[in-house]
Amino acid sequence: MRIECPICGSRDRREFYYQGAAVALDRPAPDAGEAAWDSYVHLRENPAGETRDLWHHEGGCGSWLVVTRDTVTHAVHKVELASDVKGAMS
Amino acid sequence: MRFSGLRVLREGLTGNKGWAPHWRDAEPKAEYDAIIIGGGGHGLSTAYYLAKNHGMTNIAVLEKGYIGGGNVGRNTTIVRANYMQPGNSEFYSHSLKLWEGMEQDLNYNAMHSQRGIINLCHSDGQRDAFARRGNMMIAQGDDAELLDREGVRKYLPYLDFDNVRFPIYGGLLHRRGGTARHDAVAWGYARGASDRGVDIIQQCEVTGIDIENGQVRGVQTTRGAIKAKKVGIVVAGRSGQVAAMAGMRLPIESHILQAFVTEGIKPVIDHVVSFGMGHFYISQSDKGGLVFGGDLDFYASYASRGNMPMMEHVMEAGMTLMPMIGKAKVLRSWGGIMDMTPDGSPIIDKTDTEGLFIDCGWCYGGFKAVPGSGFSFAHLMGTGNHHAPAARFRLDRFRTGRGIMDEEATGSQHNLH
């Protein structure tokens, strides 16, 4: 598996550390309540197919990336800087 | 049809013409008292114990593929009870006791081999941790022996004892641990359940769960609708998809765990050996293949196959520990899909829907739990009450924070186990 880092280009999967579902970009407010926090911390869509997750390019530029990929085929469809995705959400 | 030594002899002398299929390949009926979704090891053992212990025989096991084709046929076949956390400890202890009586109970040869498991340690600190773990296993009523370096050498003379990075200090021996023929476990439970009247229905994928006013009514399948008063979801590897049919989201991420087997060679490894520092473990099958594996690939996946970096890591760890295996050729590798929970422990519980139960989240430890999980899940489905050894496997422990069972003490958070 190779991941196309927007800064460094196509790199081996070994340079990246998997940080989990991209739900982390959507952190609830501190007072959002137990259900919202349980959902954020524990519950997952866990799709068989297209998913979005966060990867850290720890062996490269250090960027946090949002990777859109397929959990069944391991194909990587899109890689964006997490800062750009987060910026577009606000 | 009962198996016995005499029967094997007679069939051998008469051309093996008297053997019959081990279970009925049933057609779905319109209604059952209970439906088990998932014909893996856990689903089949659940059906068996529902019939045997709770008298529920008007039940069906629905399998989308074929019996034994999922994770029960894709693991590294290790059976053990060397857990430490309250909740896990009593559950795996109970499960190991069931293993010890299973072949007689099922009248089926599962090739259960209590050849002993040796976990290796490489520092004073790790040895202290093993001494503690061993004491807790003994306190639970199971067996553990702390071996020093020479004690390990007696059993495993082929290890690289003076490895520069990981010299061997000793090991924890769990004599009652071992392996079993995984397919035979599935077949044995299928046969036991089928003999008691359970319908085992293959090629029957559940596509929906019918719920009315908070009560489960049955399921929709690729072979039509089937009504049932109780439904149990036992589909580790696909738990999220099936639970979503009941409107649930689970505290589970699916990850890939790879395993490998070499060509058959003469007997050389008599035990199950684990090298925790390198994330490597190995045993030798009765056919002679070295069966080994390592850690998760560590990204969400349903691919049933992993990537090269973890293969390389596993091979390197194996060569570090026991250079003698270097010339054995790897025959195959594959991946199993693991239901990973945040704390690394499983779930056996009711759901918010009346009559709907779930058994999932076995992480990378489901095989040894096959008898215990079925026994406890059948108890829950049959009586409505939690079975004591599995009473802590609650679905709500993540939400409430109460009763987290973090065996590895890495934190109750996804991607840490």
Short mmCIF file of C-alpha atoms in Angstrom, two decimals:
data_model
loop_
_atom_site.label_atom_id
_atom_site.label_comp_id
_atom_site.label_asym_id
_atom_site.label_seq_id
_atom_site.Cartn_x
_atom_site.Cartn_y
_atom_site.Cartn_z
CA MET A 1 0.00 0.00 0.00
CA ARG A 2 1.31 3.44 -0.94
CA ILE A 3 -0.07 6.78 0.17
CA GLU A 4 0.20 9.95 -1.90
CA CYS A 5 1.27 12.60 0.61
CA PRO A 6 0.23 16.06 -0.71
CA ILE A 7 3.61 17.43 0.37
CA CYS A 8 6.06 14.54 -0.19
CA GLY A 9 4.44 12.58 -3.04
CA SER A 10 3.84 8.84 -3.22
CA ARG A 11 5.40 7.07 -0.24
CA ASP A 12 5.50 3.59 1.26
CA ARG A 13 2.83 2.83 3.85
CA ARG A 14 5.63 2.23 6.38
CA GLU A 15 6.29 5.97 6.63
CA PHE A 16 2.79 6.58 7.94
CA TYR A 17 1.18 5.88 11.30
CA TYR A 18 -2.52 5.07 11.33
CA GLN A 19 -4.43 7.31 13.73
CA GLY A 20 -7.94 5.90 13.30
CA ALA A 21 -11.26 7.06 11.92
CA ALA A 22 -11.47 10.66 10.72
CA VAL A 23 -14.22 11.17 13.29
CA ALA A 24 -11.46 12.83 15.32
CA LEU A 25 -11.89 15.95 13.18
CA ASP A 26 -15.41 16.34 14.52
CA ARG A 27 -14.81 16.63 18.24
CA PRO A 28 -17.97 17.40 20.24
CA ALA A 29 -18.26 20.42 22.51
CA PRO A 30 -17.10 19.75 26.08
CA ASP A 31 -20.70 19.95 27.33
CA ALA A 32 -22.22 17.95 24.42
CA GLY A 33 -23.29 15.21 26.80
CA GLU A 34 -22.49 11.54 27.41
CA ALA A 35 -24.06 10.13 24.25
CA ALA A 36 -22.15 12.48 21.95
CA TRP A 37 -18.86 11.74 23.68
CA ASP A 38 -19.46 7.98 23.71
CA SER A 39 -20.19 8.18 20.01
CA TYR A 40 -17.06 10.21 19.34
CA VAL A 41 -14.65 8.15 21.44
CA HIS A 42 -15.97 4.60 20.99
CA LEU A 43 -18.67 4.01 18.38
CA ARG A 44 -17.66 3.57 14.76
CA GLU A 45 -19.32 3.24 11.36
CA ASN A 46 -16.56 0.76 10.54
CA PRO A 47 -17.51 0.49 6.86
CA ALA A 48 -16.58 -2.39 4.56
CA GLY A 49 -15.81 -0.20 1.56
CA GLU A 50 -14.99 3.48 1.39
CA THR A 51 -13.72 4.97 4.62
CA ARG A 52 -11.95 8.13 5.76
CA ASP A 53 -9.23 7.91 8.31
CA LEU A 54 -6.33 9.90 9.70
CA TRP A 55 -2.74 9.02 9.04
CA HIS A 56 0.34 10.76 10.41
CA HIS A 57 3.30 11.03 8.05
CA GLU A 58 5.71 10.42 10.88
CA GLY A 59 8.52 9.16 8.66
CA GLY A 60 8.18 12.11 6.30
CA CYS A 61 6.95 15.67 6.60
CA GLY A 62 5.02 15.13 9.84
CA SER A 63 1.66 16.12 8.32
CA TRP A 64 -1.64 14.73 9.51
CA LEU A 65 -3.58 13.47 6.54
CA VAL A 66 -7.18 12.54 5.80
CA VAL A 67 -7.04 9.43 3.62
CA THR A 68 -10.12 8.29 1.69
CA ARG A 69 -9.60 4.63 0.86
CA ASP A 70 -11.33 1.28 0.47
CA THR A 71 -11.12 -1.15 3.40
CA VAL A 72 -11.91 -4.12 1.15
CA THR A 73 -9.46 -3.51 -1.71
CA HIS A 74 -6.89 -1.32 0.11
CA ALA A 75 -7.11 1.15 -2.81
CA VAL A 76 -6.30 4.73 -1.78
CA HIS A 77 -8.62 7.22 -3.48
CA LYS A 78 -7.78 10.61 -2.04
CA VAL A 79 -5.29 12.11 0.40
CA GLU A 80 -5.75 15.58 1.86
CA LEU A 81 -4.01 17.59 4.53
CA ALA A 82 -6.06 17.33 7.72
CA SER A 83 -5.55 21.05 8.28
CA ASP A 84 -7.25 21.79 4.92
CA VAL A 85 -10.16 19.45 5.69
CA LYS A 86 -10.58 20.91 9.16
CA GLY A 87 -10.39 24.44 7.74
CA ALA A 88 -13.14 23.69 5.23
CA MET A 89 -15.37 22.32 8.03
CA SER A 90 -15.35 25.55 10.06
CA MET B 1 -23.72 -41.99 13.79
CA ARG B 2 -21.28 -42.29 16.69
CA PHE B 3 -17.53 -42.30 16.29
CA SER B 4 -15.41 -44.87 18.08
CA GLY B 5 -12.16 -46.71 17.59
CA LEU B 6 -14.08 -49.86 16.75
CA ARG B 7 -16.12 -48.00 14.16
CA VAL B 8 -13.00 -46.59 12.49
CA LEU B 9 -11.58 -50.12 12.34
CA ARG B 10 -14.77 -51.58 10.90
CA GLU B 11 -15.12 -48.85 8.29
CA GLY B 12 -11.46 -49.26 7.39
CA LEU B 13 -12.03 -52.93 6.70
CA THR B 14 -15.23 -52.39 4.74
CA GLY B 15 -14.16 -49.64 2.36
CA ASN B 16 -15.37 -46.66 4.44
CA LYS B 17 -18.84 -46.95 2.94
CA GLY B 18 -20.76 -46.49 6.18
CA TRP B 19 -19.95 -42.85 6.90
CA ALA B 20 -22.79 -40.35 6.61
CA PRO B 21 -22.69 -36.52 6.42
CA HIS B 22 -21.97 -35.11 9.86
CA TRP B 23 -24.83 -32.66 9.89
CA ARG B 24 -28.00 -31.88 7.97
CA ASP B 25 -27.77 -29.08 5.40
CA ALA B 26 -31.22 -27.72 6.24
CA GLU B 27 -33.71 -25.59 4.32
CA PRO B 28 -35.04 -22.53 6.15
CA LYS B 29 -38.46 -22.80 7.83
CA ALA B 30 -40.81 -19.83 8.13
CA GLU B 31 -40.36 -19.46 11.87
CA TYR B 32 -38.06 -20.48 14.72
CA ASP B 33 -37.90 -19.89 18.46
CA ALA B 34 -34.44 -18.45 18.00
CA ILE B 35 -32.08 -17.56 15.16
CA ILE B 36 -28.31 -17.38 15.40
CA ILE B 37 -26.82 -15.14 12.72
CA GLY B 38 -23.40 -16.52 11.88
CA GLY B 39 -22.30 -20.14 11.46
CA GLY B 40 -18.78 -19.72 12.76
CA GLY B 41 -17.31 -21.40 15.80
CA HIS B 42 -19.13 -19.13 18.25
CA GLY B 43 -22.48 -19.32 16.46
CA LEU B 44 -22.39 -23.10 16.20
CA SER B 45 -21.36 -23.56 19.82
CA THR B 46 -24.13 -21.15 20.85
CA ALA B 47 -26.67 -23.27 18.97
CA TYR B 48 -25.26 -26.46 20.48
CA TYR B 49 -25.46 -25.19 24.07
CA LEU B 50 -28.91 -23.63 23.50
CA ALA B 51 -30.11 -27.08 22.50
CA LYS B 52 -28.15 -29.05 25.08
CA ASN B 53 -28.37 -26.81 28.16
CA HIS B 54 -31.60 -24.91 27.55
CA GLY B 55 -33.74 -27.33 25.60
CA MET B 56 -34.16 -24.93 22.68
CA THR B 57 -34.13 -27.12 19.58
CA ASN B 58 -36.44 -25.17 17.26
CA ILE B 59 -33.60 -22.89 16.26
CA ALA B 60 -31.57 -22.09 13.15
CA VAL B 61 -28.02 -21.03 12.46
CA LEU B 62 -27.84 -18.79 9.38
CA GLU B 63 -24.52 -18.71 7.56
CA LYS B 64 -23.92 -16.52 4.51
CA GLY B 65 -21.09 -18.73 3.24
CA TYR B 66 -20.33 -22.22 4.42
CA ILE B 67 -19.69 -23.73 7.85
CA GLY B 68 -16.10 -23.22 8.95
CA GLY B 69 -15.34 -20.75 6.16
CA GLY B 70 -14.88 -17.65 8.30
CA ASN B 71 -12.50 -16.80 11.12
CA VAL B 72 -12.91 -20.23 12.74
CA GLY B 73 -10.98 -21.61 9.77
CA ARG B 74 -8.52 -18.73 9.52
CA ASN B 75 -6.87 -18.56 12.94
CA THR B 76 -3.69 -20.06 14.38
CA THR B 77 -5.64 -22.59 16.52
CA ILE B 78 -4.23 -21.67 19.93
CA VAL B 79 -6.15 -22.58 23.07
CA ARG B 80 -5.12 -21.11 26.44
CA ALA B 81 -6.30 -19.56 29.70
CA ASN B 82 -3.51 -17.19 30.70
CA TYR B 83 -5.45 -13.99 31.24
CA MET B 84 -5.12 -11.75 34.24
CA GLN B 85 -7.92 -9.20 34.34
CA PRO B 86 -11.06 -9.97 36.35
CA GLY B 87 -13.72 -10.74 33.74
CA ASN B 88 -11.34 -12.23 31.21
CA SER B 89 -9.63 -14.54 33.69
CA GLU B 90 -12.72 -16.45 34.84
CA PHE B 91 -14.16 -16.54 31.33
CA TYR B 92 -11.12 -18.11 29.65
CA SER B 93 -10.68 -20.44 32.61
CA HIS B 94 -14.21 -21.69 32.06
CA SER B 95 -13.66 -21.95 28.33
CA LEU B 96 -10.50 -24.04 28.77
CA LYS B 97 -12.37 -26.45 31.04
CA LEU B 98 -14.99 -26.84 28.33
CA TRP B 99 -12.22 -27.54 25.81
CA GLU B 100 -10.94 -30.31 28.05
CA GLY B 101 -14.28 -32.11 27.93
CA MET B 102 -15.37 -31.07 24.46
CA GLU B 103 -14.26 -34.06 22.41
CA GLN B 104 -16.03 -36.52 24.73
CA ASP B 105 -19.06 -34.26 24.97
CA LEU B 106 -19.32 -33.92 21.18
CA ASN B 107 -18.06 -37.44 20.37
CA TYR B 108 -15.80 -35.71 17.87
CA ASN B 109 -12.06 -35.65 17.44
CA ALA B 110 -11.04 -31.99 17.49
CA MET B 111 -7.37 -32.98 17.83
CA HIS B 112 -7.15 -30.87 20.98
CA SER B 113 -3.50 -31.06 21.98
CA GLN B 114 -2.44 -29.66 25.37
CA ARG B 115 1.18 -29.41 24.33
CA GLY B 116 1.89 -26.38 26.53
CA ILE B 117 2.46 -22.73 25.76
CA ILE B 118 5.70 -20.98 26.62
CA ASN B 119 5.75 -17.17 26.66
CA LEU B 120 9.33 -15.94 26.58
CA CYS B 121 10.76 -13.05 28.60
CA HIS B 122 13.85 -10.99 27.90
CA SER B 123 14.37 -8.70 30.90
CA ASP B 124 14.04 -8.69 34.70
CA GLY B 125 10.99 -6.48 34.44
CA GLN B 126 9.26 -8.78 32.00
CA ARG B 127 10.07 -11.78 34.20
CA ASP B 128 8.50 -10.02 37.18
CA ALA B 129 5.39 -9.32 35.12
CA PHE B 130 5.24 -12.99 34.11
CA ALA B 131 5.61 -14.09 37.74
CA ARG B 132 2.65 -11.87 38.57
CA ARG B 133 0.61 -13.17 35.66
CA GLY B 134 1.46 -16.77 36.57
CA ASN B 135 0.35 -16.20 40.17
CA MET B 136 -2.93 -14.74 38.98
CA MET B 137 -3.49 -17.70 36.67
CA ILE B 138 -2.87 -20.06 39.61
CA ALA B 139 -5.19 -17.98 41.80
CA GLN B 140 -7.87 -18.44 39.13
CA GLY B 141 -7.37 -22.21 39.42
CA ASP B 142 -5.40 -22.69 36.24
CA ASP B 143 -1.78 -23.72 35.81
CA ALA B 144 1.40 -21.70 35.34
CA GLU B 145 5.09 -22.37 35.91
CA LEU B 146 7.85 -19.79 35.77
CA LEU B 147 10.87 -21.21 33.93
CA ASP B 148 14.36 -19.85 34.23
CA ARG B 149 16.75 -19.71 31.29
CA GLU B 150 17.89 -23.30 31.73
CA GLY B 151 14.31 -24.40 32.20
CA VAL B 152 13.41 -22.91 28.82
CA ARG B 153 16.53 -24.45 27.25
CA LYS B 154 15.37 -27.89 28.33
CA TYR B 155 12.18 -27.54 26.26
CA LEU B 156 13.30 -25.19 23.48
CA PRO B 157 17.00 -25.82 22.88
CA TYR B 158 16.81 -24.35 19.38
CA LEU B 159 16.24 -20.72 20.44
CA ASP B 160 18.89 -18.04 20.09
CA PHE B 161 19.42 -17.64 23.85
CA ASP B 162 22.21 -15.09 23.56
CA ASN B 163 20.54 -12.78 21.07
CA VAL B 164 22.10 -9.35 21.57
CA ARG B 165 18.87 -7.39 21.69
CA PHE B 166 16.55 -10.00 23.23
CA PRO B 167 18.53 -12.52 25.30
CA ILE B 168 16.23 -15.13 26.81
CA TYR B 169 15.78 -14.76 30.56
CA GLY B 170 13.09 -17.36 31.02
CA GLY B 171 9.49 -18.08 30.24
CA LEU B 172 6.02 -18.70 31.57
CA LEU B 173 4.83 -22.25 30.88
CA HIS B 174 1.09 -22.92 30.72
CA ARG B 175 0.94 -26.70 30.35
CA ARG B 176 -2.79 -26.93 29.72
CA GLY B 177 -2.52 -24.55 26.79
CA GLY B 178 -2.09 -25.90 23.29
CA THR B 179 -3.80 -26.15 19.93
CA ALA B 180 -6.80 -27.82 18.28
CA ARG B 181 -7.90 -28.62 14.75
CA HIS B 182 -10.00 -25.53 14.07
CA ASP B 183 -12.19 -26.94 11.29
CA ALA B 184 -13.04 -29.95 13.42
CA VAL B 185 -14.23 -27.66 16.20
CA ALA B 186 -16.71 -26.05 13.80
CA TRP B 187 -17.77 -29.40 12.38
CA GLY B 188 -18.09 -30.99 15.83
CA TYR B 189 -20.37 -28.26 17.15
CA ALA B 190 -22.35 -28.26 13.88
CA ARG B 191 -22.88 -32.00 14.20
CA GLY B 192 -23.79 -31.77 17.90
CA ALA B 193 -26.31 -29.00 17.21
CA SER B 194 -27.75 -30.68 14.11
CA ASP B 195 -28.22 -33.98 15.99
CA ARG B 196 -30.31 -32.10 18.55
CA GLY B 197 -32.59 -30.68 15.87
CA VAL B 198 -30.92 -27.36 15.09
CA ASP B 199 -31.22 -26.29 11.43
CA ILE B 200 -27.87 -25.27 9.99
CA ILE B 201 -28.60 -23.19 6.91
CA GLN B 202 -25.71 -22.30 4.65
CA GLN B 203 -25.67 -19.81 1.77
CA CYS B 204 -28.22 -17.74 3.66
CA GLU B 205 -27.16 -14.15 4.17
CA VAL B 206 -29.10 -11.95 6.54
CA THR B 207 -30.04 -8.69 4.80
CA GLY B 208 -32.25 -7.12 7.44
CA ILE B 209 -33.44 -7.46 11.03
CA ASP B 210 -37.16 -6.95 11.61
CA ILE B 211 -37.99 -4.92 14.69
CA GLU B 212 -41.46 -3.77 15.81
CA ASN B 213 -42.07 -1.59 18.85
CA GLY B 214 -38.62 -2.32 20.20
CA GLN B 215 -39.05 -6.07 19.90
CA VAL B 216 -37.23 -8.28 17.41
CA ARG B 217 -39.58 -10.20 15.08
CA GLY B 218 -37.21 -12.01 12.74
CA VAL B 219 -34.80 -11.47 9.89
CA GLN B 220 -34.80 -10.91 6.15
CA THR B 221 -32.42 -13.16 4.25
CA THR B 222 -31.34 -13.98 0.71
CA ARG B 223 -33.55 -17.06 1.11
CA GLY B 224 -36.64 -15.21 2.33
CA ALA B 225 -38.00 -13.80 5.57
CA ILE B 226 -37.71 -15.89 8.74
CA LYS B 227 -39.58 -15.08 11.92
CA ALA B 228 -38.07 -15.56 15.36
CA LYS B 229 -38.71 -14.47 18.93
CA LYS B 230 -35.02 -14.25 19.70
CA VAL B 231 -32.09 -13.36 17.45
CA GLY B 232 -28.41 -13.59 18.32
CA ILE B 233 -25.78 -11.76 16.28
CA VAL B 234 -22.51 -13.75 16.32
CA VAL B 235 -20.64 -12.49 13.28
CA ALA B 236 -17.23 -11.33 14.47
CA GLY B 237 -15.50 -9.73 11.50
CA ARG B 238 -18.80 -8.35 10.19
CA SER B 239 -20.40 -7.24 13.45
CA GLY B 240 -20.70 -3.60 12.42
CA GLN B 241 -22.63 -4.37 9.23
CA VAL B 242 -25.11 -6.74 10.88
CA ALA B 243 -25.60 -4.54 13.95
CA ALA B 244 -26.33 -1.61 11.61
CA MET B 245 -29.38 -3.58 10.37
CA ALA B 246 -30.75 -3.12 13.88
CA GLY B 247 -29.80 0.56 13.94
CA MET B 248 -26.81 0.02 16.19
CA ARG B 249 -23.29 1.41 16.04
CA LEU B 250 -20.70 -0.66 17.85
CA PRO B 251 -17.48 0.19 19.66
CA ILE B 252 -15.60 -1.86 17.08
CA GLU B 253 -13.09 -1.28 14.31
CA SER B 254 -12.23 -4.15 11.97
CA HIS B 255 -8.55 -4.86 11.58
CA ILE B 256 -6.52 -7.40 9.70
CA LEU B 257 -4.36 -10.03 11.39
CA GLN B 258 -2.08 -12.12 9.21
CA ALA B 259 -0.96 -15.70 9.68
CA PHE B 260 1.46 -17.93 7.83
CA VAL B 261 2.16 -21.60 7.32
CA THR B 262 5.24 -23.33 5.95
CA GLU B 263 5.59 -26.55 4.03
CA GLY B 264 5.30 -29.66 6.21
CA ILE B 265 8.52 -30.62 7.95
CA LYS B 266 9.45 -33.26 10.53
CA PRO B 267 8.45 -32.61 14.16
CA VAL B 268 10.65 -29.85 15.47
CA ILE B 269 8.56 -27.49 17.61
CA ASP B 270 6.71 -29.36 20.34
CA HIS B 271 5.00 -26.41 22.04
CA VAL B 272 3.31 -23.14 21.28
CA VAL B 273 6.05 -20.52 21.67
CA SER B 274 5.38 -16.81 21.91
CA PHE B 275 7.94 -14.04 21.57
CA GLY B 276 6.04 -11.01 22.78
CA MET B 277 8.87 -8.53 22.27
CA GLY B 278 8.89 -9.34 18.57
CA HIS B 279 5.14 -9.90 18.24
CA PHE B 280 5.70 -13.43 17.01
CA TYR B 281 4.24 -16.79 17.97
CA ILE B 282 4.54 -20.23 16.46
CA SER B 283 3.44 -23.83 16.73
CA GLN B 284 3.69 -26.86 14.46
CA SER B 285 0.57 -28.45 13.07
CA ASP B 286 0.03 -32.20 13.17
CA LYS B 287 0.59 -32.18 9.42
CA GLY B 288 4.04 -30.68 9.99
CA GLY B 289 3.57 -27.09 8.85
CA LEU B 290 4.92 -24.33 11.04
CA VAL B 291 1.97 -22.09 11.82
CA PHE B 292 2.94 -18.61 12.92
CA GLY B 293 1.77 -15.05 13.12
CA GLY B 294 2.43 -11.63 14.50
CA ASP B 295 0.66 -8.40 15.21
CA LEU B 296 -2.16 -6.58 13.45
CA ASP B 297 -1.34 -4.62 10.32
CA PHE B 298 -2.84 -1.75 12.33
CA TYR B 299 -5.23 -0.04 9.98
CA ALA B 300 -8.95 -0.69 9.48
CA SER B 301 -9.43 -3.40 6.85
CA TYR B 302 -11.85 -6.03 5.60
CA ALA B 303 -9.48 -7.36 2.96
CA SER B 304 -8.76 -10.80 4.49
CA ARG B 305 -5.18 -10.24 3.44
CA GLY B 306 -2.46 -7.99 4.75
CA ASN B 307 0.45 -6.02 3.42
CA MET B 308 4.14 -6.73 2.99
CA PRO B 309 5.58 -4.64 5.87
CA MET B 310 3.94 -6.85 8.50
CA MET B 311 4.96 -10.02 6.67
CA GLU B 312 8.55 -8.82 6.69
CA HIS B 313 8.33 -7.94 10.38
CA VAL B 314 6.93 -11.35 11.32
CA MET B 315 9.62 -13.20 9.32
CA GLU B 316 12.35 -11.08 10.92
CA ALA B 317 11.00 -11.76 14.40
CA GLY B 318 10.90 -15.49 13.70
CA MET B 319 14.47 -15.51 12.45
CA THR B 320 15.59 -13.50 15.47
CA LEU B 321 14.08 -16.00 17.86
CA MET B 322 14.79 -19.32 16.16
CA PRO B 323 17.20 -19.07 13.22
CA MET B 324 16.74 -22.78 12.53
CA ILE B 325 13.41 -22.16 10.77
CA GLY B 326 15.02 -20.01 8.08
CA LYS B 327 15.11 -22.70 5.46
CA ALA B 328 11.46 -23.71 5.79
CA LYS B 329 9.52 -22.37 2.83
CA VAL B 330 6.38 -20.37 3.50
CA LEU B 331 3.49 -22.07 1.78
CA ARG B 332 0.66 -19.63 2.36
CA SER B 333 -0.30 -16.48 4.18
CA TRP B 334 -3.73 -15.10 4.85
CA GLY B 335 -5.57 -12.60 6.99
CA GLY B 336 -8.49 -12.77 9.35
CA ILE B 337 -10.79 -9.82 10.07
CA MET B 338 -10.74 -8.93 13.75
CA ASP B 339 -13.48 -7.15 15.67
CA MET B 340 -11.25 -4.79 17.65
CA THR B 341 -12.83 -3.16 20.71
CA PRO B 342 -11.29 -0.16 22.50
CA ASP B 343 -10.18 -2.19 25.54
CA GLY B 344 -9.27 -5.39 23.71
CA SER B 345 -11.95 -7.48 25.45
CA PRO B 346 -15.13 -8.98 23.97
CA ILE B 347 -18.86 -8.25 24.27
CA ILE B 348 -21.64 -10.71 25.17
CA ASP B 349 -24.77 -8.77 25.99
CA LYS B 350 -28.38 -7.85 25.36
CA THR B 351 -29.14 -4.88 23.13
CA ASP B 352 -31.70 -2.09 23.40
CA THR B 353 -34.01 -4.19 21.22
CA GLU B 354 -35.98 -6.81 23.17
CA GLY B 355 -35.01 -10.31 22.08
CA LEU B 356 -31.91 -9.18 20.18
CA PHE B 357 -28.56 -10.27 21.61
CA ILE B 358 -25.00 -9.71 20.49
CA ASP B 359 -21.74 -11.63 20.86
CA CYS B 360 -18.81 -9.81 19.24
CA GLY B 361 -15.54 -7.96 19.74
CA TRP B 362 -13.28 -10.98 20.13
CA CYS B 363 -10.28 -9.04 18.87
CA TYR B 364 -7.52 -11.54 17.98
CA GLY B 365 -8.52 -14.09 20.63
CA GLY B 366 -11.75 -15.65 19.44
CA PHE B 367 -10.71 -19.22 18.74
CA LYS B 368 -9.92 -20.31 22.28
CA ALA B 369 -13.21 -18.71 23.36
CA VAL B 370 -15.37 -20.84 21.04
CA PRO B 371 -16.80 -23.17 23.73
CA GLY B 372 -16.99 -20.54 26.48
CA SER B 373 -18.56 -17.90 24.26
CA GLY B 374 -21.22 -20.30 22.99
CA PHE B 375 -21.95 -21.57 26.49
CA SER B 376 -22.31 -18.08 27.95
CA PHE B 377 -24.18 -16.59 24.99
CA ALA B 378 -26.61 -19.52 25.01
CA HIS B 379 -27.14 -18.93 28.72
CA LEU B 380 -27.94 -15.26 28.05
CA MET B 381 -30.28 -16.07 25.15
CA GLY B 382 -31.88 -19.01 26.91
CA THR B 383 -32.45 -17.54 30.37
CA GLY B 384 -32.29 -13.78 29.81
CA ASN B 385 -29.60 -13.56 32.49
CA HIS B 386 -25.85 -13.11 32.10
CA HIS B 387 -23.73 -16.18 32.71
CA ALA B 388 -21.37 -15.47 35.62
CA PRO B 389 -18.02 -16.06 33.81
CA ALA B 390 -19.05 -13.67 31.01
CA ALA B 391 -21.04 -11.18 33.08
CA ARG B 392 -18.44 -8.44 32.65
CA PHE B 393 -18.49 -8.50 28.85
CA ARG B 394 -20.96 -5.65 28.82
CA LEU B 395 -21.68 -3.52 25.79
CA ASP B 396 -22.15 -0.39 27.88
CA ARG B 397 -18.79 -0.50 29.66
CA PHE B 398 -17.28 1.94 27.18
CA ARG B 399 -20.06 4.48 27.59
CA THR B 400 -20.04 4.30 31.38
CA GLY B 401 -16.32 3.69 31.84
CA ARG B 402 -17.18 1.04 34.41
CA GLY B 403 -15.68 -2.43 34.07
CA ILE B 404 -13.17 -1.75 31.30
CA MET B 405 -10.96 -4.85 30.83
CA ASP B 406 -7.73 -3.55 29.37
CA GLU B 407 -5.57 -6.68 29.51
CA GLU B 408 -2.57 -5.01 27.92
CA ALA B 409 -2.87 -1.79 29.93
CA THR B 410 -2.44 0.33 26.81
CA GLY B 411 -5.57 2.43 27.37
CA SER B 412 -9.20 1.98 26.39
CA GLN B 413 -9.03 3.62 23.01
CA HIS B 414 -9.28 2.36 19.44
CA ASN B 415 -6.06 1.31 17.69
CA LEU B 416 -4.06 0.67 20.84
CA HIS B 417 -4.53 -3.11 21.11
#
